PDB file of C-alpha atoms in Angstrom:
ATOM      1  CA  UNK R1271      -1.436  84.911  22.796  1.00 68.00           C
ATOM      2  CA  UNK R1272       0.546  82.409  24.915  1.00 87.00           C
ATOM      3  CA  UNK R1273       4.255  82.680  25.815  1.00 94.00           C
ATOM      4  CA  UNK R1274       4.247  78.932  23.802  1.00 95.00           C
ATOM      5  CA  UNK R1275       3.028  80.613  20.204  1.00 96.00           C
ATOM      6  CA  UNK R1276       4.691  83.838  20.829  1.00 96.00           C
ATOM      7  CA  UNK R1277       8.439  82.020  21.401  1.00 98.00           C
ATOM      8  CA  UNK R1278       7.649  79.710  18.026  1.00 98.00           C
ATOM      9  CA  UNK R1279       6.851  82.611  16.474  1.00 98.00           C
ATOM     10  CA  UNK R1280       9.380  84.620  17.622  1.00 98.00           C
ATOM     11  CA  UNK R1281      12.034  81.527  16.534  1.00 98.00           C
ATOM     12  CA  UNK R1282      10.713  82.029  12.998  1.00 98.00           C
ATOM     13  CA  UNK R1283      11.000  85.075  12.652  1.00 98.00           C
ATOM     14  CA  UNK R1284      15.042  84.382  13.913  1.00 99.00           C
ATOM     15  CA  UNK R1285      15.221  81.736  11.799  1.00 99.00           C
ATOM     16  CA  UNK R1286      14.101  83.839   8.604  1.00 98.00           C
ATOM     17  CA  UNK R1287      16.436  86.624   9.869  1.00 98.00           C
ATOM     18  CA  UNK R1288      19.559  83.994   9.806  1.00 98.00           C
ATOM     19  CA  UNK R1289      18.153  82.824   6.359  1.00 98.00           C
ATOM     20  CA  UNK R1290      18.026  86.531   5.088  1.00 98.00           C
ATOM     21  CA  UNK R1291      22.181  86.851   6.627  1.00 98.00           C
ATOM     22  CA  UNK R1292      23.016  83.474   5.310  1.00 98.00           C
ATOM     23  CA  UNK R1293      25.544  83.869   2.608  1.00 97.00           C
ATOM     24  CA  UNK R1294      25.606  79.781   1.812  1.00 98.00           C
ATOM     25  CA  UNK R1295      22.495  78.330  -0.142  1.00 98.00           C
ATOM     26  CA  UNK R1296      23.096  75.189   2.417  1.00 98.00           C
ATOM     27  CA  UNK R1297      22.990  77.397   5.724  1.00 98.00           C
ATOM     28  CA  UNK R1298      19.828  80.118   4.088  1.00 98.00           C
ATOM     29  CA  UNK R1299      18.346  76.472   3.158  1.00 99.00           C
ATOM     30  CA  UNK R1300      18.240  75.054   6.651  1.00 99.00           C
ATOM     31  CA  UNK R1301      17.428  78.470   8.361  1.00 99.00           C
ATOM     32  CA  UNK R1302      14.022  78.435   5.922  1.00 99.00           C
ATOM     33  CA  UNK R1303      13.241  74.728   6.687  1.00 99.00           C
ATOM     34  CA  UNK R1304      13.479  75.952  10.439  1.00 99.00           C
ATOM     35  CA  UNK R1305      11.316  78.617   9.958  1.00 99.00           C
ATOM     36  CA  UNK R1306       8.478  76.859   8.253  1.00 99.00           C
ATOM     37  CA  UNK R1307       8.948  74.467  11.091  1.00 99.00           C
ATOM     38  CA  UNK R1308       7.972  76.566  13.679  1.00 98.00           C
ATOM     39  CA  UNK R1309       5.403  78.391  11.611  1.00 98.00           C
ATOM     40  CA  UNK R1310       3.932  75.156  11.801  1.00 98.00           C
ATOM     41  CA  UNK R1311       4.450  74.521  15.315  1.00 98.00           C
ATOM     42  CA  UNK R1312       2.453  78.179  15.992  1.00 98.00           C
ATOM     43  CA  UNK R1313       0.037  77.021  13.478  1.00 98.00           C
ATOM     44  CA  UNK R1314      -0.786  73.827  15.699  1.00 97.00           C
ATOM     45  CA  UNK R1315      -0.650  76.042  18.882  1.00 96.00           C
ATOM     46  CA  UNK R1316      -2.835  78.898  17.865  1.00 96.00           C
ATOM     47  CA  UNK R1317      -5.377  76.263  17.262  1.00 97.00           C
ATOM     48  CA  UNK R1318      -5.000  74.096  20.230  1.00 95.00           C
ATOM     49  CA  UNK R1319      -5.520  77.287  22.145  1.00 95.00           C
ATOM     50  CA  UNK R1320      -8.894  78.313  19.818  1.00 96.00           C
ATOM     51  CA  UNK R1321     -10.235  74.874  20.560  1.00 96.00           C
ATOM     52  CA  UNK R1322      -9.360  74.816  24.598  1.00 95.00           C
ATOM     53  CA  UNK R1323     -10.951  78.174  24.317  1.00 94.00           C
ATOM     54  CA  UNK R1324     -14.277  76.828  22.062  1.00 96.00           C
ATOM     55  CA  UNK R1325     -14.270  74.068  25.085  1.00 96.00           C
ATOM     56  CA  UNK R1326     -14.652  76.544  27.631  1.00 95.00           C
ATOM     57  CA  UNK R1327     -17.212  78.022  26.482  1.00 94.00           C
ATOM     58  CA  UNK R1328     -19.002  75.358  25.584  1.00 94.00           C
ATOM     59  CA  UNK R1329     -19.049  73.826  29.311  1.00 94.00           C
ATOM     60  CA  UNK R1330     -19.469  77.285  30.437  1.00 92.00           C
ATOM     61  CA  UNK R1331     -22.297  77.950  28.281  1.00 91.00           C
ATOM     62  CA  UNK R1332     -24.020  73.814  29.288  1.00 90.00           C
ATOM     63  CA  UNK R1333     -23.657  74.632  32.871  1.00 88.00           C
ATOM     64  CA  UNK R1334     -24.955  77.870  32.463  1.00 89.00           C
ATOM     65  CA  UNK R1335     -28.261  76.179  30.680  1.00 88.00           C
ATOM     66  CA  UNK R1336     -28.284  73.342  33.835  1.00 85.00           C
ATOM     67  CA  UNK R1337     -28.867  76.188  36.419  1.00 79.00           C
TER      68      UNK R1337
END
């Protein structure tokens, strides 16, 4: 994994922690919006990172075949 989707992971995870310790609905509401925020945000990185790596190989596999 790359430091990018481990630290938006790792922020979720914080962020459901604070959530969990929260003792106002307003506060454990915001804490959970955070955290499905940067769920997404490791969502969108995870598969920017699978499709840079499906890129790779495709080039490496096309200049493999042009040899």
């Amino acid at each position: 994994m790359s430091q990018q989707l481990d630290f938006y992971l790792a922020r979720a995870a914080e962020a459901r922690t604070d959530a969990d310790a929260a003792t106002l609905d307003n506060v454990r509401d915001r804490c959970l919006r955070a955290a499905a925020a940067w769920d997404n945000m490791a969502a969108r990185a995870a598969r920017s990172e699978r499709m840079r790596a499906e890129a790779e190989a495709k080039k490496a596999e096309m200049a493999a075949a042009a040899e």
